[in-house]
C-alpha cells in the first residue's frame, strides 16, 4: 500500500502574555477543544500560503509576517497508511480583529487567552504529539531557547516532534507518545 502524506500548518500567535487559540469541534468530537489555529495544506499550496489562509479563515486575522518555523510534528502512518506532518510557525506580525469565517464550520470561536489559561486549555488536546510541544512552546519566552531549539530568527534550528497518532495504550492517560528530536 502506498503511503499518503497529509500536510498541516498551525500558528503560534502571541500577544504579550496571551496566546491566540481557536475553540473547535468536529463532527466526531465528543466535546469542543482549544487548539492553535491551522489546518490542511491544499494541493500545490505553499506552507506559508496555507498558514495565512487558515489563520484568516479561523480567526479573522491577516498575517503580515509568518515568522519562523518552530517545530514539525510527525504522526506515524495510521492503519490506512496515512502519515501526517504538521508545521507550526511562530507568527510575528498580523493585523485585524478576531472573527470566525471558517468555511468548514468547525471553529466555534477565536480569542487571545492569558498564557496560563491557554496552556491549561491546550492540555486537553486529544492528540499527545500536538499537545506536548504546543504547551512547551507556549511556556517558552519569545527569543529564548525552546524545547532544545535555538530560538531566534528564521534560520533557527527546527524541533522535530515524532510520535504515533492516538493514545499510548490507555485512552486519555495523558502520557505523551512522542519524543522531541532536535534537527539542525
XYZ file of C-alpha atoms in Angstrom:
184
model
C 0.000 0.000 0.000
C 1.420 3.402 -0.955
C 1.840 5.811 1.922
C -0.114 9.057 1.699
C 1.084 12.204 3.437
C -1.196 14.916 4.760
C 0.398 18.319 5.415
C -0.979 20.582 8.132
C 0.052 24.075 9.251
C -0.608 25.771 12.584
C 0.225 29.169 14.069
C 1.514 30.096 17.496
C 0.455 33.733 17.802
C 1.498 35.526 20.990
C 0.387 38.982 22.061
C 2.440 39.828 25.114
C 1.415 37.277 27.731
C -1.530 35.982 25.680
C -1.804 33.203 23.083
C -4.325 33.026 20.245
C -6.402 29.831 20.321
C -9.432 28.604 18.428
C -12.317 26.760 20.048
C -13.221 23.923 17.696
C -15.456 20.888 17.452
C -15.513 18.374 14.630
C -18.475 16.145 13.800
C -16.839 13.170 15.549
C -15.625 15.099 18.615
C -17.433 14.408 21.893
C -16.723 17.934 23.124
C -15.105 21.130 21.834
C -11.403 21.703 22.420
C -8.986 24.625 22.193
C -6.126 24.446 19.689
C -3.670 26.558 17.758
C -5.267 27.952 14.583
C -4.393 25.974 11.464
C -5.461 23.303 9.040
C -4.775 21.226 5.958
C -2.456 22.438 3.191
C -4.264 22.268 -0.158
C -2.565 20.541 -3.137
C 0.035 22.811 -4.775
C -0.313 25.378 -1.931
C 2.885 26.605 -0.235
C 3.072 26.093 3.534
C 3.108 29.819 4.303
C 0.197 30.404 1.921
C -1.823 27.764 3.769
C -0.833 29.327 7.089
C -2.074 32.778 6.047
C -5.323 31.313 4.675
C -6.068 29.126 7.709
C -5.370 31.895 10.236
C -7.605 34.297 8.274
C -10.447 31.750 7.999
C -10.313 30.600 11.607
C -9.530 33.869 13.396
C -10.136 36.777 11.011
C -6.553 37.994 11.487
C -4.412 38.826 8.471
C -0.882 37.516 8.991
C 1.643 40.054 7.688
C 4.742 38.063 8.749
C 4.545 34.282 9.170
C 7.657 34.408 11.353
C 9.736 31.255 11.570
C 9.127 27.537 11.746
C 9.017 26.489 15.412
C 8.644 22.759 15.075
C 7.395 19.921 12.925
C 5.170 17.162 14.283
C 5.160 13.775 12.586
C 2.244 11.443 13.191
C 3.329 7.965 12.166
C 1.238 6.279 9.497
C -2.226 5.188 10.529
C -3.781 1.819 9.729
C -4.913 3.352 6.428
C -1.282 4.136 5.560
C -1.630 7.894 6.014
C 1.154 9.911 7.605
C 0.597 13.462 8.840
C 3.204 16.217 9.086
C 2.233 19.384 10.972
C 4.368 22.521 10.532
C 3.925 25.014 13.385
C 5.050 28.614 12.822
C 5.688 31.458 15.282
C 3.632 34.230 13.688
C 5.294 37.561 14.458
C 3.019 40.152 12.830
C -0.672 40.402 12.000
C -3.481 42.913 11.791
C -7.218 42.916 12.326
C -9.635 41.746 14.981
C -10.686 38.193 15.767
C -13.774 36.928 13.975
C -14.548 33.477 12.628
C -15.105 32.895 8.894
C -14.428 29.142 8.823
C -15.855 27.544 5.653
C -15.735 24.118 7.337
C -17.878 25.262 10.294
C -15.556 23.591 12.810
C -14.468 26.760 14.622
C -16.756 27.979 17.399
C -14.637 30.995 18.329
C -11.164 32.519 18.418
C -9.563 34.636 21.099
C -6.379 35.579 22.854
C -6.199 33.772 26.193
C -3.870 34.617 29.084
C -0.813 32.375 28.912
C -1.706 30.199 31.931
C -5.279 29.727 30.679
C -4.046 28.914 27.151
C -1.612 26.302 28.441
C -4.353 24.712 30.548
C -6.700 24.686 27.539
C -4.032 23.087 25.318
C -3.508 20.342 27.921
C -6.915 18.998 26.865
C -5.891 18.455 23.225
C -6.709 14.839 22.379
C -3.522 14.318 20.314
C -0.425 13.914 22.531
C 2.026 14.743 19.762
C 0.320 18.129 19.269
C -0.432 18.753 22.945
C 3.093 18.352 24.353
C 5.003 20.684 22.005
C 2.161 23.256 21.931
C 2.245 23.587 25.709
C 6.056 23.635 25.781
C 6.336 26.376 23.171
C 3.616 28.482 24.789
C 5.546 28.302 28.049
C 8.785 29.487 26.409
C 9.592 33.167 26.419
C 9.971 34.683 22.932
C 13.605 34.881 21.810
C 14.850 32.249 24.269
C 15.684 28.595 23.720
C 12.646 26.376 23.304
C 12.491 22.583 23.653
C 16.111 22.189 22.642
C 15.807 24.730 19.821
C 17.977 27.775 19.388
C 15.257 30.427 19.408
C 15.896 33.458 17.271
C 15.069 34.101 13.642
C 14.006 32.290 10.518
C 17.145 30.160 10.262
C 16.851 28.789 13.793
C 17.099 25.051 14.216
C 13.797 23.272 13.938
C 12.434 20.921 16.552
C 11.019 17.683 15.216
C 8.376 16.053 17.371
C 7.777 12.452 16.408
C 5.013 10.261 17.701
C 2.110 7.989 16.970
C -1.424 9.038 16.308
C -3.680 8.327 19.254
C -3.028 7.336 22.810
C -0.269 5.335 24.428
C -2.491 2.344 25.143
C -4.767 3.867 27.760
C -7.367 6.249 26.435
C -6.915 9.719 27.946
C -3.914 8.601 30.001
C -2.196 11.927 29.378
C 1.207 10.352 28.784
C 2.901 11.554 25.598
C 3.566 9.055 22.846
C 6.103 11.244 21.083
C 9.569 12.485 21.824
C 11.312 15.719 20.841
C 14.235 15.410 18.464
C 16.449 18.402 17.706
C 17.199 18.822 13.990
C 19.797 21.296 12.708
